[in-house]
Amino acid sequence: MIIGLSIVVMLCSVLLILLVLLHKGKGGGLSDLFGGGVTSSLGGSSVVERNLDRLTIATGLIWIVCVVVLGLLINRGV
């Protein structure tokens, strides 16, 4: 169970990094390194942004729950 949760945490961590980097930049940040001055037709779509926000929040919640459960299992020594 601990190994399975550890794998889920690792996968969620990588997915969260990718999802955060996909968000539209609001200033001089990391997203400007990858062509921040260029605007695309998909970048301005509110539906795409909303879905990306929802996916990021859901992945973050799954990550938080898995980390808490993993901490409890390790603390108990299971």
mmCIF file of C-alpha atoms in Angstrom:
data_model
loop_
_atom_site.group_PDB
_atom_site.id
_atom_site.type_symbol
_atom_site.label_atom_id
_atom_site.label_comp_id
_atom_site.label_asym_id
_atom_site.label_seq_id
_atom_site.Cartn_x
_atom_site.Cartn_y
_atom_site.Cartn_z
ATOM 1 C CA MET A 1 0.000 0.000 0.000
ATOM 2 C CA ILE A 2 2.864 2.357 0.846
ATOM 3 C CA ILE A 3 4.603 1.625 -2.446
ATOM 4 C CA GLY A 4 1.400 2.203 -4.395
ATOM 5 C CA LEU A 5 0.758 5.540 -2.690
ATOM 6 C CA SER A 6 4.370 6.564 -3.229
ATOM 7 C CA ILE A 7 4.018 5.915 -6.956
ATOM 8 C CA VAL A 8 0.770 7.928 -7.069
ATOM 9 C CA VAL A 9 2.463 10.813 -5.245
ATOM 10 C CA MET A 10 5.381 10.782 -7.696
ATOM 11 C CA LEU A 11 3.098 10.711 -10.734
ATOM 12 C CA CYS A 12 0.916 13.490 -9.329
ATOM 13 C CA SER A 13 4.010 15.567 -8.588
ATOM 14 C CA VAL A 14 5.247 15.349 -12.178
ATOM 15 C CA LEU A 15 1.754 16.031 -13.519
ATOM 16 C CA LEU A 16 1.364 19.073 -11.253
ATOM 17 C CA ILE A 17 4.663 20.509 -12.467
ATOM 18 C CA LEU A 18 3.565 20.110 -16.085
ATOM 19 C CA LEU A 19 0.108 21.557 -15.437
ATOM 20 C CA VAL A 20 1.464 24.607 -13.634
ATOM 21 C CA LEU A 21 3.914 25.271 -16.458
ATOM 22 C CA LEU A 22 1.045 25.078 -18.963
ATOM 23 C CA HIS A 23 -0.834 27.923 -17.289
ATOM 24 C CA LYS A 24 -0.784 31.306 -18.947
ATOM 25 C CA GLY A 25 1.864 33.580 -17.461
ATOM 26 C CA LYS A 26 0.800 36.834 -15.810
ATOM 27 C CA GLY A 27 4.206 38.484 -15.758
ATOM 28 C CA GLY A 28 7.891 37.871 -16.142
ATOM 29 C CA GLY A 29 8.043 34.311 -14.912
ATOM 30 C CA LEU A 30 9.179 30.936 -16.103
ATOM 31 C CA SER A 31 6.551 30.850 -18.831
ATOM 32 C CA ASP A 32 8.256 33.812 -20.562
ATOM 33 C CA LEU A 33 11.307 31.626 -21.170
ATOM 34 C CA PHE A 34 9.253 29.464 -23.520
ATOM 35 C CA GLY A 35 7.896 32.156 -25.818
ATOM 36 C CA GLY A 36 5.812 34.165 -23.383
ATOM 37 C CA GLY A 37 5.485 37.070 -25.823
ATOM 38 C CA VAL A 38 3.794 34.935 -28.467
ATOM 39 C CA THR A 39 0.031 34.620 -28.158
ATOM 40 C CA SER A 40 -1.815 31.640 -29.572
ATOM 41 C CA SER A 41 -5.475 31.117 -30.336
ATOM 42 C CA LEU A 42 -5.748 28.351 -27.712
ATOM 43 C CA GLY A 43 -4.078 30.421 -24.985
ATOM 44 C CA GLY A 44 -6.898 32.949 -24.870
ATOM 45 C CA SER A 45 -9.694 30.420 -24.718
ATOM 46 C CA SER A 46 -11.564 30.617 -21.454
ATOM 47 C CA VAL A 47 -12.826 27.027 -21.754
ATOM 48 C CA VAL A 48 -9.304 25.677 -22.058
ATOM 49 C CA GLU A 49 -8.131 27.777 -19.107
ATOM 50 C CA ARG A 50 -11.060 26.673 -16.945
ATOM 51 C CA ASN A 51 -10.481 23.010 -17.750
ATOM 52 C CA LEU A 52 -6.772 23.394 -17.047
ATOM 53 C CA ASP A 53 -7.586 25.036 -13.714
ATOM 54 C CA ARG A 54 -9.969 22.218 -12.785
ATOM 55 C CA LEU A 55 -7.449 19.545 -13.728
ATOM 56 C CA THR A 56 -4.718 21.282 -11.734
ATOM 57 C CA ILE A 57 -6.928 21.624 -8.639
ATOM 58 C CA ALA A 58 -8.093 17.996 -8.846
ATOM 59 C CA THR A 59 -4.519 16.745 -9.223
ATOM 60 C CA GLY A 60 -3.419 18.910 -6.297
ATOM 61 C CA LEU A 61 -6.191 17.550 -4.079
ATOM 62 C CA ILE A 62 -5.308 13.962 -4.981
ATOM 63 C CA TRP A 63 -1.650 14.749 -4.192
ATOM 64 C CA ILE A 64 -2.524 16.259 -0.791
ATOM 65 C CA VAL A 65 -4.761 13.328 0.212
ATOM 66 C CA CYS A 66 -2.141 10.779 -0.834
ATOM 67 C CA VAL A 67 0.623 12.582 1.071
ATOM 68 C CA VAL A 68 -1.484 12.740 4.254
ATOM 69 C CA VAL A 69 -2.494 9.077 4.018
ATOM 70 C CA LEU A 70 1.091 8.066 3.247
ATOM 71 C CA GLY A 71 2.332 10.030 6.254
ATOM 72 C CA LEU A 72 -0.216 8.366 8.518
ATOM 73 C CA LEU A 73 0.701 4.903 7.243
ATOM 74 C CA ILE A 74 4.412 5.500 7.700
ATOM 75 C CA ASN A 75 3.846 6.987 11.163
ATOM 76 C CA ARG A 76 1.924 3.883 12.227
ATOM 77 C CA GLY A 77 4.630 1.623 10.859
ATOM 78 C CA VAL A 78 2.295 -0.369 8.616
#
